[in-house]
Amino acid sequence: MPKLCLILGDQLSLSLSAVQMLDKDSDHIMLAELYTESHYVKHNKLKIALIFSAMRHFAQQLREAGYYVEYYAYENTKDQFSSFSDVVKHQLTQHSYEQLICTEPGEYRVIKEMQSWHHDLPIDIIIEPDNRFFFSLAQMHSWFAERKVPRMEHFYQFARKQTGLLMEDNKPLGGRFNFDKENRHAWQANTPLPPTCTHQQDKITQDVLKIVEQEFSDFPGKLERFNFAVTRQQALVALAHFISHKLPQFGQFQDALSDKNNTLFHSLIASYINIGLLLPQEVCQAAIEAYQDEKAPLNAVEGFVRQILGWREYVRGLYWHAGESYKEKNALNATTPLPSWFWTSKTQMRCVSQAISHSLDDAYAHHIQRLMIIGNFSLLAGLDVKQVCDWYLAVYIDAFEWVELPNTLGMALYADDGLLASKPYAASANYINKMGDHCASCRYNPKLVTGAKACPFNALYWDFIQRHESKFAHNPRMALMVKQWQKKDVSDQKAIVQWATSLIEKLDQV
Ligand code: FAD
Ligand code: DLZ
């Protein structure tokens, strides 16, 4: 009897563990486009289109490679099947199978559903570990379990030593593990921007775009902006484009913000790695080869490798190690409802409006926009943690819970009480003004703290320090800011708190 293999929309790799267990000549593979998967948050239309098109192309690739594939297209599933369980049950009525094989998914919600099949389905179920990371979950669990304060920087050094990447004689290349200090430049227009990498749309993608426009018309996203790789071949082109045109400047401008350009020297490949079109190992290897061929400097290559070998692996380990209850954390009791402009981008704060409009329209914002603009505002204003996390999961092309949640709840919102970050990523307008040019065309003044012209980030920043004064006074990295707050005149403190309170009361109009 054949085996049946279920492949999810973010598992589109021929080297996937579940696929490795199959016999091409006899076993079957199934993929399903589902209403539930596209509705558990209001996903960006671009993200749904990317996933459906990449799934359809992957099915084609599997068939060309000789596999038998059952493909459940959205047009056929939407009124009939409401979950993976439903389609799997249906497929089990179509043939007799010996075993159902899956690769572990990237979310508690889905692993729980798969685990329920052990008693709900009349078939032997195998859930294989996901082999598309540098480290297995078992390795990550033991790394986290062995540490009281499991910081990314320590994990990264461990990962460099374990993999040997950018190492020579067991020492880091260039004498340091981290070249971050060289990576904090604002971008000036005299450094030319890289060209855009464009991807042709074939009939499969055009059909998907029509379906998504028809079925998800009230979801965020502008489908006319669709310019994504939907096959492994196209994703390899996107990677090569990044390596030749952006990697050399990636490090230098990694933290920069610009009013004129939304992507700067960022790679735009997170979604391709997350859905399986690219593997993290080959991506790091390509960057390291550019360094070896003297096409990119060490600070850029190290900075890039750190994001993938360091941050990406670390947040995945943290998501699974922290457990399902991580999602419920709200250490700073942040409960202010999301202002309506999170869904329209109509705020007068130029930096926030730009970051949100790109997030909604293009399903993309770079790391500093996510962390220091939208995340920072959410942190300072005490926006509801669950609402913010759901927003991030919905709008970004690369958002899957295992990677989105630690980044949003832990890194941006400090809602895990410092499990991920040693201090909150909180900053006033001064930081935003230093790292970019948004303030020059904003109606608010970054130097003012109170009053109608004052940038809201300033009063909200001090009010945030004040609201959490007792907690932050014990954090060595925050104590200085608490002292600065305490040194302010009582009348200034009162005016700042009053102004911040009035801003929070009318966030929709800020
Ligand atoms: P680049 O800036 O070119 O970085 C290179 C690669 O490094 C990325 O493609 C990605 O694979 C990896 N990477 C960089 N930073 C991180 C990180 N902190 N965690 C994991 N991988 C990282 N990344 C996601 O993939 N999905 C998410 O849902 C997501 N949500 C985020 C939410 C918040 C609040 C923050 C602060 C960050 C989030 N990130 C997320 C991390 C990071 O912002 C994105 O990976 C990056 O912006 C994607 O754009 P890029 O491909 O151009 O990345
Ligand atoms: C995100 C997503 C969407 C929008 N649609 C589908 C789908 O129709 N079918 C599918 O198999 N996967 C989809 N996905 C990805 C899943 O939500 C993802 O596999 C889980 O969240 C686990 O990471």
Coordinates of C-alpha atoms and ligand atoms in Angstrom, one line a residue:
M1 CA 0.0 0.0 0.0
P2 CA 1.2 3.5 -0.7
K3 CA 2.1 6.1 1.9
L4 CA 0.4 9.5 1.9
C5 CA 2.4 12.7 2.5
L6 CA 0.8 16.0 3.4
I7 CA 2.9 19.1 2.5
L8 CA 1.9 22.5 4.0
G9 CA 2.1 25.8 2.2
D10 CA 5.4 26.8 4.0
Q11 CA 7.1 23.4 3.4
L12 CA 7.8 23.7 -0.4
S13 CA 11.3 22.0 -0.5
L14 CA 12.1 18.9 -2.4
S15 CA 14.6 18.1 0.4
L16 CA 11.8 18.2 3.1
S17 CA 12.1 15.4 5.6
A18 CA 8.6 14.0 4.7
V19 CA 9.4 13.9 1.0
Q20 CA 12.7 12.1 1.7
M21 CA 10.7 9.2 3.2
L22 CA 8.7 8.6 0.0
D23 CA 9.0 6.2 -2.8
K24 CA 8.3 8.1 -6.0
D25 CA 6.9 5.1 -7.8
S26 CA 4.2 4.3 -5.3
D27 CA 3.6 7.0 -2.7
H28 CA 1.3 10.0 -2.9
I29 CA 1.7 13.6 -2.0
M30 CA -1.1 16.0 -1.2
L31 CA -1.2 19.8 -0.9
A32 CA -4.4 21.8 -0.1
E33 CA -5.3 25.5 -0.4
L34 CA -7.7 26.1 2.5
Y35 CA -10.1 28.7 3.7
T36 CA -9.0 28.3 7.4
E37 CA -5.3 28.8 6.6
S38 CA -6.0 32.0 4.8
H39 CA -8.4 33.3 7.4
Y40 CA -6.9 32.6 10.9
V41 CA -5.7 36.2 10.6
K42 CA -6.6 38.6 7.9
H43 CA -3.5 37.7 5.8
N44 CA -2.2 40.2 3.3
K45 CA -3.5 39.3 -0.2
L46 CA 0.0 39.3 -1.5
K47 CA 1.0 36.6 1.1
I48 CA -2.0 34.4 0.1
A49 CA -1.2 34.8 -3.6
L50 CA 2.5 34.0 -3.0
I51 CA 1.6 30.9 -1.0
F52 CA -1.0 29.6 -3.4
S53 CA 1.1 30.3 -6.5
A54 CA 4.2 28.8 -4.9
M55 CA 2.2 25.7 -3.8
R56 CA 0.9 25.2 -7.4
H57 CA 4.3 25.6 -8.9
F58 CA 5.8 23.2 -6.3
A59 CA 3.1 20.6 -7.2
Q60 CA 4.2 21.0 -10.8
Q61 CA 7.8 20.5 -9.8
L62 CA 7.0 17.4 -7.8
R63 CA 5.1 15.9 -10.7
E64 CA 8.0 16.7 -13.1
A65 CA 10.2 14.9 -10.6
G66 CA 8.0 11.8 -10.9
Y67 CA 5.8 12.1 -7.8
Y68 CA 2.0 11.5 -7.8
V69 CA 0.4 14.6 -6.4
E70 CA -3.2 15.3 -5.3
Y71 CA -3.8 19.0 -5.4
Y72 CA -6.7 20.6 -3.6
A73 CA -7.2 24.0 -5.2
Y74 CA -9.0 26.8 -3.4
E75 CA -11.9 26.9 -5.8
N76 CA -12.7 23.3 -4.9
T77 CA -12.0 23.3 -1.2
K78 CA -13.5 26.6 0.0
D79 CA -17.1 25.3 0.4
Q80 CA -16.2 21.7 1.2
F81 CA -13.3 21.5 3.6
S82 CA -12.6 23.6 6.6
S83 CA -9.3 22.2 7.9
F84 CA -6.3 20.0 7.1
S85 CA -8.1 17.3 9.0
D86 CA -11.1 17.5 6.6
V87 CA -8.9 17.2 3.4
V88 CA -6.8 14.4 4.9
K89 CA -9.9 12.5 5.9
H90 CA -11.3 13.0 2.4
Q91 CA -8.1 11.8 0.7
L92 CA -8.1 8.7 3.0
T93 CA -11.5 7.8 1.4
Q94 CA -10.0 8.0 -2.1
H95 CA -7.3 5.4 -1.6
S96 CA -6.0 2.9 0.9
Y97 CA -2.8 4.1 2.5
E98 CA -0.3 2.5 4.8
Q99 CA 0.8 5.6 6.6
L100 CA 0.4 9.4 6.7
I101 CA 3.7 11.3 6.7
C102 CA 4.0 15.0 7.6
T103 CA 6.9 17.3 8.5
E104 CA 6.3 19.2 11.8
P105 CA 4.6 22.5 11.1
G106 CA 5.6 26.0 12.3
E107 CA 2.8 26.6 14.7
Y108 CA 1.2 25.1 17.9
R109 CA -2.2 25.4 16.3
V110 CA -1.3 23.0 13.4
I111 CA 0.9 20.6 15.4
K112 CA -2.0 20.1 17.8
E113 CA -4.3 19.4 14.9
M114 CA -1.8 16.8 13.5
Q115 CA -1.3 15.2 16.9
S116 CA -5.1 14.7 17.2
W117 CA -4.9 12.5 14.1
H118 CA -3.1 9.8 16.1
H119 CA -6.5 9.0 17.7
D120 CA -8.9 10.5 15.2
L121 CA -7.7 8.9 11.9
P122 CA -7.6 5.2 11.2
I123 CA -4.0 5.3 9.9
D124 CA -0.5 5.3 11.3
I125 CA 0.8 8.9 11.5
I126 CA 4.5 9.9 11.3
I127 CA 5.4 13.5 12.0
E128 CA 9.0 14.1 11.0
P129 CA 11.3 16.9 12.4
D130 CA 11.7 19.8 10.0
N131 CA 15.1 19.4 8.5
R132 CA 15.3 22.9 6.9
F133 CA 17.2 24.6 9.7
F134 CA 20.8 24.5 10.8
F135 CA 19.8 23.1 14.2
S136 CA 17.2 20.5 15.2
L137 CA 14.6 21.4 17.7
A138 CA 16.2 18.8 20.1
Q139 CA 19.5 20.8 19.9
M140 CA 17.7 24.1 20.4
H141 CA 15.8 22.7 23.4
S142 CA 19.0 21.6 25.1
W143 CA 20.7 24.9 24.3
F144 CA 17.9 26.9 25.9
A145 CA 17.5 24.4 28.8
E146 CA 21.2 24.8 29.8
R147 CA 21.0 28.6 30.1
K148 CA 19.5 30.9 32.7
V149 CA 19.7 33.9 30.4
P150 CA 19.5 32.5 26.9
R151 CA 20.6 35.5 24.8
M152 CA 20.9 35.4 21.0
E153 CA 24.5 36.7 21.0
H154 CA 25.6 33.6 23.0
F155 CA 23.6 31.3 20.8
Y156 CA 25.2 32.9 17.7
Q157 CA 28.7 32.3 18.9
F158 CA 27.7 28.7 19.7
A159 CA 26.2 28.4 16.2
R160 CA 29.3 29.8 14.5
K161 CA 31.5 27.3 16.3
Q162 CA 29.2 24.4 15.7
T163 CA 28.8 25.1 11.9
G164 CA 32.3 26.5 11.3
L165 CA 30.8 29.3 9.3
L166 CA 33.0 32.4 9.1
M167 CA 35.5 30.6 11.4
E168 CA 39.2 29.9 10.9
D169 CA 41.2 27.7 13.3
N170 CA 38.2 27.8 15.6
K171 CA 38.4 31.6 15.8
P172 CA 36.0 34.1 14.2
L173 CA 37.2 35.5 10.9
G174 CA 38.4 39.1 11.4
G175 CA 38.9 38.5 15.2
R176 CA 35.4 39.3 16.2
F177 CA 32.1 37.4 16.1
N178 CA 30.1 40.6 15.6
F179 CA 30.7 43.7 13.4
D180 CA 27.5 45.4 14.4
K181 CA 29.2 48.7 15.4
E182 CA 30.2 49.2 11.8
N183 CA 26.6 48.6 10.7
R184 CA 24.8 51.6 12.0
H185 CA 25.0 54.2 9.3
A186 CA 22.2 56.4 8.0
W187 CA 21.8 56.1 4.2
Q188 CA 22.6 59.2 2.1
A189 CA 21.3 59.6 -1.4
N190 CA 24.9 59.8 -2.7
T191 CA 25.1 56.0 -2.3
P192 CA 23.1 54.7 -5.4
L193 CA 20.3 52.4 -4.6
P194 CA 20.3 48.9 -6.1
P195 CA 18.1 47.9 -9.1
T196 CA 14.9 46.1 -8.4
C197 CA 14.7 42.3 -9.1
T198 CA 11.6 41.6 -11.1
H199 CA 9.9 38.3 -11.6
Q200 CA 7.7 37.4 -14.6
Q201 CA 4.2 36.2 -13.9
D202 CA 3.1 33.0 -15.7
K203 CA -0.5 31.7 -16.2
I204 CA -0.5 29.9 -12.8
T205 CA 0.3 33.2 -10.9
Q206 CA -2.2 35.2 -13.0
D207 CA -4.9 32.7 -12.2
V208 CA -4.1 32.8 -8.5
L209 CA -4.1 36.6 -8.5
K210 CA -7.6 36.5 -10.0
I211 CA -8.8 34.1 -7.4
V212 CA -7.3 36.1 -4.5
E213 CA -8.8 39.4 -5.8
Q214 CA -12.2 37.8 -6.0
E215 CA -12.2 35.8 -2.7
F216 CA -10.2 38.1 -0.4
S217 CA -11.2 41.5 -1.7
D218 CA -11.5 43.0 1.8
F219 CA -8.1 41.8 3.0
P220 CA -5.0 44.2 3.0
G221 CA -2.5 44.3 0.2
K222 CA -2.3 45.6 -3.4
L223 CA -2.1 42.7 -5.8
E224 CA -0.9 44.9 -8.6
R225 CA 2.4 45.1 -6.6
F226 CA 2.9 41.4 -6.8
N227 CA 6.5 40.8 -7.7
F228 CA 7.6 37.7 -5.9
A229 CA 9.5 34.6 -6.8
V230 CA 7.1 31.6 -6.8
T231 CA 9.5 28.9 -7.8
R232 CA 12.8 27.8 -6.4
Q233 CA 14.5 28.9 -9.7
Q234 CA 13.1 32.4 -9.3
A235 CA 14.1 32.5 -5.6
L236 CA 17.6 31.6 -6.6
V237 CA 17.6 34.5 -9.0
A238 CA 16.4 36.8 -6.2
L239 CA 19.2 35.5 -4.0
A240 CA 21.9 36.0 -6.7
H241 CA 20.4 39.5 -7.2
F242 CA 20.8 40.4 -3.5
I243 CA 24.4 39.0 -3.4
S244 CA 25.6 41.0 -6.4
H245 CA 23.6 44.3 -5.9
K246 CA 23.0 44.7 -2.2
L247 CA 25.1 42.5 0.0
P248 CA 28.2 44.8 -0.2
Q249 CA 26.2 47.6 1.4
F250 CA 23.9 45.5 3.5
G251 CA 25.9 45.8 6.7
Q252 CA 26.5 49.5 6.5
F253 CA 22.9 50.4 5.9
Q254 CA 21.2 47.6 7.8
D255 CA 19.7 50.0 10.4
A256 CA 19.0 52.9 8.1
L257 CA 15.6 54.5 7.5
S258 CA 14.6 56.3 4.4
D259 CA 11.7 58.4 3.2
K260 CA 12.7 57.8 -0.4
N261 CA 13.1 54.0 -0.4
N262 CA 11.4 51.2 1.5
T263 CA 13.8 48.3 0.9
L264 CA 17.3 49.9 0.7
F265 CA 19.9 47.1 0.8
H266 CA 17.7 44.5 2.4
S267 CA 17.5 41.0 0.8
L268 CA 13.7 40.5 0.6
I269 CA 14.2 36.8 0.8
A270 CA 12.8 36.0 4.2
S271 CA 9.5 34.7 2.7
Y272 CA 11.4 32.4 0.3
I273 CA 13.4 30.9 3.1
N274 CA 10.3 30.6 5.3
I275 CA 8.2 28.8 2.7
G276 CA 11.1 26.5 1.6
L277 CA 12.1 27.9 -1.8
L278 CA 15.5 28.6 -0.4
L279 CA 17.4 26.9 2.3
P280 CA 19.2 28.9 5.1
Q281 CA 22.4 27.0 4.6
E282 CA 22.7 27.8 0.9
V283 CA 21.8 31.4 1.5
C284 CA 24.6 31.8 4.1
Q285 CA 27.0 29.9 1.8
A286 CA 26.3 32.3 -1.1
A287 CA 27.1 35.3 1.1
I288 CA 30.3 33.7 2.5
E289 CA 31.4 32.9 -1.1
A290 CA 30.9 36.6 -2.0
Y291 CA 33.3 37.5 0.9
Q292 CA 35.8 34.8 -0.2
D293 CA 35.7 36.2 -3.8
E294 CA 36.3 39.7 -2.3
K295 CA 32.9 40.9 -3.6
A296 CA 31.5 41.9 -0.2
P297 CA 33.2 43.0 3.0
L298 CA 33.2 41.0 6.2
N299 CA 31.0 43.4 8.2
A300 CA 28.3 43.0 5.5
V301 CA 28.6 39.2 5.3
E302 CA 28.9 38.7 9.0
G303 CA 25.9 41.0 9.6
F304 CA 23.8 39.0 7.1
V305 CA 24.9 35.5 8.3
R306 CA 24.1 36.6 11.9
Q307 CA 20.5 37.3 10.9
I308 CA 20.0 33.9 9.5
L309 CA 22.3 31.6 11.5
G310 CA 21.8 33.7 14.6
W311 CA 18.4 35.4 14.9
R312 CA 16.4 33.1 12.7
E313 CA 17.5 29.9 14.4
Y314 CA 17.3 31.5 17.8
V315 CA 13.7 32.8 17.6
R316 CA 12.6 29.4 16.3
G317 CA 14.2 27.7 19.3
L318 CA 12.7 30.2 21.6
Y319 CA 9.2 29.8 20.2
W320 CA 9.2 26.1 20.7
H321 CA 11.1 26.1 24.0
A322 CA 9.0 28.8 25.6
G323 CA 5.8 26.7 25.0
E324 CA 2.3 27.6 23.9
S325 CA 1.8 29.9 26.8
Y326 CA 4.4 32.3 25.4
K327 CA 1.6 33.8 23.3
E328 CA -0.3 34.9 26.4
K329 CA 2.5 36.9 27.9
N330 CA 2.0 40.6 28.5
A331 CA 4.6 41.6 31.0
L332 CA 4.0 45.3 30.7
N333 CA 0.2 45.0 30.8
A334 CA -0.2 46.6 27.4
T335 CA -3.9 46.7 26.6
T336 CA -4.6 49.9 24.5
P337 CA -6.6 48.9 21.4
L338 CA -4.8 49.3 18.1
P339 CA -5.6 52.7 16.5
S340 CA -7.6 52.4 13.3
W341 CA -4.7 53.7 11.2
F342 CA -2.9 50.3 11.6
W343 CA -5.3 49.3 8.8
T344 CA -5.2 52.5 6.7
S345 CA -1.8 54.0 7.4
K346 CA -3.5 57.4 7.9
T347 CA -1.5 58.8 10.8
Q348 CA 0.3 62.1 10.7
M349 CA 3.6 60.6 12.0
R350 CA 5.4 60.4 8.7
C351 CA 7.7 57.5 9.7
V352 CA 4.8 55.4 11.0
S353 CA 2.6 56.2 8.1
Q354 CA 5.3 55.2 5.6
A355 CA 6.2 52.0 7.4
I356 CA 2.5 51.0 7.7
S357 CA 1.5 51.8 4.2
H358 CA 4.3 49.7 2.8
S359 CA 3.5 46.9 5.2
L360 CA -0.2 46.9 4.1
D361 CA 0.4 47.6 0.4
D362 CA 3.6 45.6 -0.3
A363 CA 3.4 43.1 2.6
Y364 CA 6.9 44.3 3.5
A365 CA 8.8 46.6 5.9
H366 CA 12.4 46.1 6.7
H367 CA 13.6 45.2 10.2
I368 CA 14.1 48.7 11.5
Q369 CA 10.7 49.8 10.4
R370 CA 9.2 46.7 12.1
L371 CA 11.2 47.1 15.2
M372 CA 12.0 50.8 15.8
I373 CA 9.0 52.5 14.1
I374 CA 5.9 50.4 14.3
G375 CA 7.1 48.1 17.1
N376 CA 8.6 51.0 19.1
F377 CA 5.4 53.0 18.8
S378 CA 3.3 50.0 19.9
L379 CA 5.6 49.5 22.9
L380 CA 5.6 53.1 24.0
A381 CA 1.8 53.5 23.6
G382 CA 1.2 50.2 25.4
L383 CA -0.8 48.7 22.5
D384 CA -2.5 45.5 23.2
V385 CA 0.0 42.7 22.7
K386 CA -2.3 40.1 21.1
Q387 CA -3.7 42.7 18.7
V388 CA -0.2 43.9 17.7
C389 CA 1.0 40.3 17.2
D390 CA -2.0 39.3 15.1
W391 CA -1.4 42.4 13.0
Y392 CA 2.2 41.5 12.3
L393 CA 1.2 37.9 11.5
A394 CA -1.4 39.1 9.1
V395 CA 0.4 41.8 7.1
Y396 CA 3.9 40.5 6.3
I397 CA 4.8 38.3 3.4
D398 CA 7.2 36.3 5.6
A399 CA 5.0 36.0 8.7
F400 CA 4.6 32.6 10.3
E401 CA 4.0 32.2 13.9
W402 CA 7.2 30.5 14.9
V403 CA 9.2 33.6 13.6
E404 CA 6.7 36.4 14.0
L405 CA 5.8 35.8 17.6
P406 CA 9.2 36.0 19.3
N407 CA 10.1 39.0 17.2
T408 CA 6.9 40.9 18.0
L409 CA 6.0 39.8 21.5
G410 CA 9.6 39.4 22.7
M411 CA 11.8 41.7 20.7
A412 CA 9.5 44.6 19.9
L413 CA 7.0 44.6 22.8
Y414 CA 9.2 43.2 25.7
A415 CA 6.0 41.3 26.7
D416 CA 8.1 38.3 27.7
D417 CA 9.7 40.3 30.5
G418 CA 13.2 40.1 28.9
L419 CA 13.4 36.5 27.9
L420 CA 14.5 37.5 24.4
A421 CA 15.9 41.0 24.9
S422 CA 18.0 42.4 27.7
K423 CA 16.1 45.7 27.5
P424 CA 13.1 47.1 25.7
Y425 CA 13.8 48.5 22.2
A426 CA 12.4 51.8 23.2
A427 CA 13.5 55.0 21.5
S428 CA 12.4 58.6 21.2
A429 CA 12.2 60.7 18.0
N430 CA 16.0 61.5 18.3
Y431 CA 16.8 57.9 17.2
I432 CA 14.4 58.1 14.3
N433 CA 15.8 61.4 13.2
K434 CA 19.4 60.2 13.4
M435 CA 18.8 57.0 11.4
G436 CA 16.8 58.5 8.6
D437 CA 15.1 61.5 6.9
H438 CA 11.4 61.0 7.7
C439 CA 11.3 63.8 10.2
A440 CA 12.2 66.4 7.5
S441 CA 8.8 65.9 5.8
C442 CA 6.8 65.3 9.0
R443 CA 4.3 67.7 10.5
Y444 CA 5.7 66.9 13.9
N445 CA 9.0 68.3 15.3
P446 CA 11.4 65.6 16.7
K447 CA 13.0 68.1 19.1
L448 CA 9.7 68.9 21.0
V449 CA 8.3 66.8 23.7
T450 CA 4.9 68.4 24.4
G451 CA 2.4 70.5 22.4
A452 CA 0.6 70.1 19.1
K453 CA 3.8 70.2 17.1
A454 CA 5.8 67.7 19.3
C455 CA 6.6 64.3 17.9
P456 CA 4.4 61.9 19.8
F457 CA 7.4 59.5 20.2
N458 CA 8.9 61.9 22.7
A459 CA 6.2 62.2 25.4
L460 CA 5.3 58.6 24.9
Y461 CA 8.9 57.6 25.5
W462 CA 9.2 59.4 28.8
D463 CA 5.7 58.3 29.9
F464 CA 6.7 54.7 29.1
I465 CA 9.8 55.0 31.3
Q466 CA 7.6 56.6 34.0
R467 CA 4.9 53.9 33.8
H468 CA 7.5 51.1 34.3
E469 CA 9.9 53.1 36.5
S470 CA 10.1 50.5 39.3
K471 CA 10.7 47.6 36.9
F472 CA 13.3 49.4 34.8
A473 CA 15.2 50.8 37.7
H474 CA 16.4 47.3 38.4
N475 CA 17.5 46.7 34.8
P476 CA 21.2 47.9 34.4
R477 CA 20.6 48.8 30.8
M478 CA 17.5 51.0 31.6
A479 CA 18.5 52.5 35.0
L480 CA 20.2 55.5 33.3
M481 CA 17.0 56.4 31.5
V482 CA 15.0 56.1 34.8
K483 CA 17.5 58.4 36.5
Q484 CA 17.2 60.9 33.6
W485 CA 13.4 60.9 34.1
Q486 CA 13.8 61.3 37.8
K487 CA 16.1 64.3 37.4
K488 CA 13.4 66.2 35.4
D489 CA 11.5 68.9 37.2
V490 CA 8.2 67.7 38.7
S491 CA 6.3 70.3 36.6
D492 CA 8.0 69.0 33.4
Q493 CA 7.2 65.4 34.4
K494 CA 3.6 66.4 35.0
A495 CA 3.3 68.1 31.6
I496 CA 4.8 65.1 29.8
V497 CA 2.6 62.6 31.5
Q498 CA -0.5 64.7 30.8
W499 CA 0.5 65.1 27.2
A500 CA 1.2 61.4 26.7
T501 CA -2.1 60.5 28.4
S502 CA -4.0 62.8 26.0
L503 CA -2.2 61.2 23.0
I504 CA -3.1 57.7 24.2
E505 CA -6.7 58.8 24.7
K506 CA -6.9 60.0 21.0
L507 CA -4.5 57.7 19.2
D508 CA -6.7 57.5 16.2
Q509 CA -6.0 61.2 15.5
V510 CA -2.3 61.2 16.1
Ligands
FAD1 P1 17.1 41.1 5.6 O1 17.1 42.4 6.4 O2 17.7 41.1 4.3 O3 17.7 40.0 6.5 C1 18.2 38.8 6.0 C2 17.5 37.6 6.5 O4 17.8 37.4 7.8 C3 16.0 37.7 6.4 O5 15.5 37.4 5.1 C4 15.5 36.7 7.5 O6 15.5 35.4 6.9 C5 16.7 36.7 8.5 N1 16.3 37.6 9.6 C6 16.7 38.8 9.9 N2 16.3 39.2 11.1 C7 15.6 38.2 11.6 C8 14.9 38.0 12.8 N3 14.9 38.9 13.8 N4 14.3 36.8 13.0 C9 14.3 35.9 12.1 N5 14.9 36.0 10.9 C10 15.6 37.1 10.7 N6 11.0 37.8 10.0 C11 10.3 36.8 9.4 O7 10.9 36.0 8.7 N7 9.0 36.6 9.6 C12 8.3 37.5 10.5 O8 7.1 37.3 10.6 C13 9.0 38.5 11.1 N8 8.3 39.3 12.0 C14 9.0 40.3 12.6 C15 8.3 41.2 13.5 C16 9.0 42.1 14.2 C17 8.3 43.0 15.2 C18 10.4 42.3 14.0 C19 11.2 43.3 14.7 C20 11.1 41.5 13.1 C21 10.4 40.5 12.4 N9 11.1 39.6 11.5 C22 10.4 38.6 10.9 C23 12.5 39.7 11.3 C24 13.0 40.6 10.2 O9 12.4 41.9 10.3 C25 12.6 40.1 8.8 O10 13.1 38.7 8.7 C26 13.1 40.9 7.7 O11 12.7 42.2 7.8 C27 12.7 40.3 6.3 O12 13.2 41.1 5.3 P2 14.4 40.7 4.4 O13 14.2 39.4 3.9 O14 14.7 41.8 3.5 O15 15.6 40.6 5.5
DLZ2 C1 -0.2 30.9 5.5 C2 -0.9 29.9 4.7 C3 -2.0 30.2 3.9 C4 -2.4 31.6 3.7 N1 -2.6 29.3 3.2 C5 -2.3 28.0 3.2 C6 -3.0 27.0 2.6 O1 -4.0 27.2 1.9 N2 -2.5 25.7 2.7 C7 -1.5 25.4 3.4 O2 -1.1 24.2 3.4 N3 -0.8 26.3 4.1 C8 -1.1 27.6 4.0 N4 -0.5 28.6 4.7 C9 0.7 28.1 5.6 C10 0.2 27.5 6.9 O3 -0.7 28.4 7.6 C11 1.4 27.1 7.7 O4 1.8 25.9 7.2 C12 1.1 27.0 9.2 O5 0.8 28.2 9.7 C13 2.3 26.4 9.9 O6 3.4 27.1 9.8

